[in-house]
PDB file of C-alpha atoms in Angstrom:
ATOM      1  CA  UNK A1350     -10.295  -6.347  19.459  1.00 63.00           C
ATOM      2  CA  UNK A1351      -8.353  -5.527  16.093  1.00 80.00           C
ATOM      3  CA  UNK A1352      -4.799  -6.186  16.416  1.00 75.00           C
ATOM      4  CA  UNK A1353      -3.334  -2.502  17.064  1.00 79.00           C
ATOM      5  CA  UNK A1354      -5.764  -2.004  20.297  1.00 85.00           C
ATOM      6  CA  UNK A1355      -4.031  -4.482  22.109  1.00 85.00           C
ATOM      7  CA  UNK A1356      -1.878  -3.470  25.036  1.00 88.00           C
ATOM      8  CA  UNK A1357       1.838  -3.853  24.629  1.00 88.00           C
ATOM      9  CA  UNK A1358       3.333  -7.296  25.393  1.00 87.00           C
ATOM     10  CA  UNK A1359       4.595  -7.267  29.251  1.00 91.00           C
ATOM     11  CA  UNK A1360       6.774 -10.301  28.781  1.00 93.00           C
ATOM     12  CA  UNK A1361       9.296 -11.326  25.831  1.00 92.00           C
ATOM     13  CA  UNK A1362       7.329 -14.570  24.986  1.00 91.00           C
ATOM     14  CA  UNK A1363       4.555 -12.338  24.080  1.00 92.00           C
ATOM     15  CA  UNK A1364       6.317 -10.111  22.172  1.00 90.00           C
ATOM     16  CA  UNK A1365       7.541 -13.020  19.801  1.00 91.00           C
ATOM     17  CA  UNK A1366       3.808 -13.828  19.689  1.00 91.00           C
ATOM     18  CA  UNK A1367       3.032 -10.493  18.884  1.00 89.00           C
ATOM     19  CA  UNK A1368       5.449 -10.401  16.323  1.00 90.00           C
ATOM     20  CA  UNK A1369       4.252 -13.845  15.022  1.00 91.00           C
ATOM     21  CA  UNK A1370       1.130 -12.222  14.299  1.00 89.00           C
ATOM     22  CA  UNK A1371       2.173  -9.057  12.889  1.00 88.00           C
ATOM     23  CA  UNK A1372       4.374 -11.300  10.007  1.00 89.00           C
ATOM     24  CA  UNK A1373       0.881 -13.387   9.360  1.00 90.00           C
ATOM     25  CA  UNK A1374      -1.431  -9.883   8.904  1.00 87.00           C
ATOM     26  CA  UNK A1375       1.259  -8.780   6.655  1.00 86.00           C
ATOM     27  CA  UNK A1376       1.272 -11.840   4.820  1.00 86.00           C
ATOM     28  CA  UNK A1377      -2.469 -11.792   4.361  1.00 85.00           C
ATOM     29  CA  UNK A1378      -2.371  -7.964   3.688  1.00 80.00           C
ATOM     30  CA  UNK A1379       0.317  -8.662   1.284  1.00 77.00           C
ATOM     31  CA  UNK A1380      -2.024 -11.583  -0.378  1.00 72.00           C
ATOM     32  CA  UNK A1381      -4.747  -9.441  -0.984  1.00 67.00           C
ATOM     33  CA  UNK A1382      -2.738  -6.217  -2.385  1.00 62.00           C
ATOM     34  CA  UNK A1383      -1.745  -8.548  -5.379  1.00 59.00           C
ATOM     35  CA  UNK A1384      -4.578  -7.758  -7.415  1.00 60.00           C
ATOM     36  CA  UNK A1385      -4.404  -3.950  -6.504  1.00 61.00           C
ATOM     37  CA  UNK A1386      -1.303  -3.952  -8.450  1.00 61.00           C
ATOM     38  CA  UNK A1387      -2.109  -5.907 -11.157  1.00 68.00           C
ATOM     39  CA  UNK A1388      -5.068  -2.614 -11.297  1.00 71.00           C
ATOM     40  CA  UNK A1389      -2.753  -0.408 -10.880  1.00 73.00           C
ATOM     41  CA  UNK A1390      -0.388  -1.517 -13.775  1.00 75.00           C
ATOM     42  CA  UNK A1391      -3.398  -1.747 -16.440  1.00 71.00           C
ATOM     43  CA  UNK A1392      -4.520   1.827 -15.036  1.00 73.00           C
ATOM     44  CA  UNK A1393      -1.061   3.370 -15.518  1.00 72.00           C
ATOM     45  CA  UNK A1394      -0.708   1.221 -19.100  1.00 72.00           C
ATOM     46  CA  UNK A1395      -3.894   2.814 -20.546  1.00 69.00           C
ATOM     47  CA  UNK A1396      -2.328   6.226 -18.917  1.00 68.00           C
ATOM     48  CA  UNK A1397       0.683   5.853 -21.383  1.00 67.00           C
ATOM     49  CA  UNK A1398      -1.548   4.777 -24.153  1.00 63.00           C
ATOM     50  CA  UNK A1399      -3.603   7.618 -23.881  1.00 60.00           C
ATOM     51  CA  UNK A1400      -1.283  10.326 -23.352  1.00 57.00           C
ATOM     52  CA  UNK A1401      -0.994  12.963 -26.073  1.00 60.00           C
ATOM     53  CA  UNK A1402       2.733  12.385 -28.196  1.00 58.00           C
ATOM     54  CA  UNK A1403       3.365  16.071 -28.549  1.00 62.00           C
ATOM     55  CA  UNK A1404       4.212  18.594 -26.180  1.00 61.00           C
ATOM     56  CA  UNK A1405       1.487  20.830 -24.815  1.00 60.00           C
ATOM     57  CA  UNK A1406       1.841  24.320 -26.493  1.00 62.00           C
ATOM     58  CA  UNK A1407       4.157  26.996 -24.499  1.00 68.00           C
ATOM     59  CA  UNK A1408       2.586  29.115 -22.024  1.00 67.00           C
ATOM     60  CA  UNK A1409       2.901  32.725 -22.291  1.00 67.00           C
ATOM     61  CA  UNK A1410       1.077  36.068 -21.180  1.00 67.00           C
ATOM     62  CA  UNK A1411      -0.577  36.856 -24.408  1.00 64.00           C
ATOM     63  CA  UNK A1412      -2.680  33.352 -24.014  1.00 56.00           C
ATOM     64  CA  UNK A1413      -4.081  34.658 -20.286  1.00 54.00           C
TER      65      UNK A1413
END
């Protein structure tokens, strides 16, 4: 049973277990996101890298 099928806690104990468990699935979600981000920040490097220095041209109705 994954974690958010579970019925809701009927008695405060439970809830602090509940909420015990929620802090260590974050923790691990948290763990494994690290290396998304380090992705993310080379992607969006090579984005600024790669973009073009000049402005694109102005628009206007004799281009369309």
């Amino acid at each position: 049973m994954q974690f958010r099928d579970q019925p809701p806690p009927q008695r405060y104990p439970e809830l602090l277990e509940r909420v015990r468990q929620a802090a260590a699935l974050a923790t691990r979600w948290r763990g494994e996101s690290a290396t998304h981000q380090q992705d993310d920040e080379l992607i969006d490097e090579a984005g600024r890298e790669s973009f073009p220095a000049s402005d694109p041209p102005t628009f206007s109705h004799a281009h369309a």
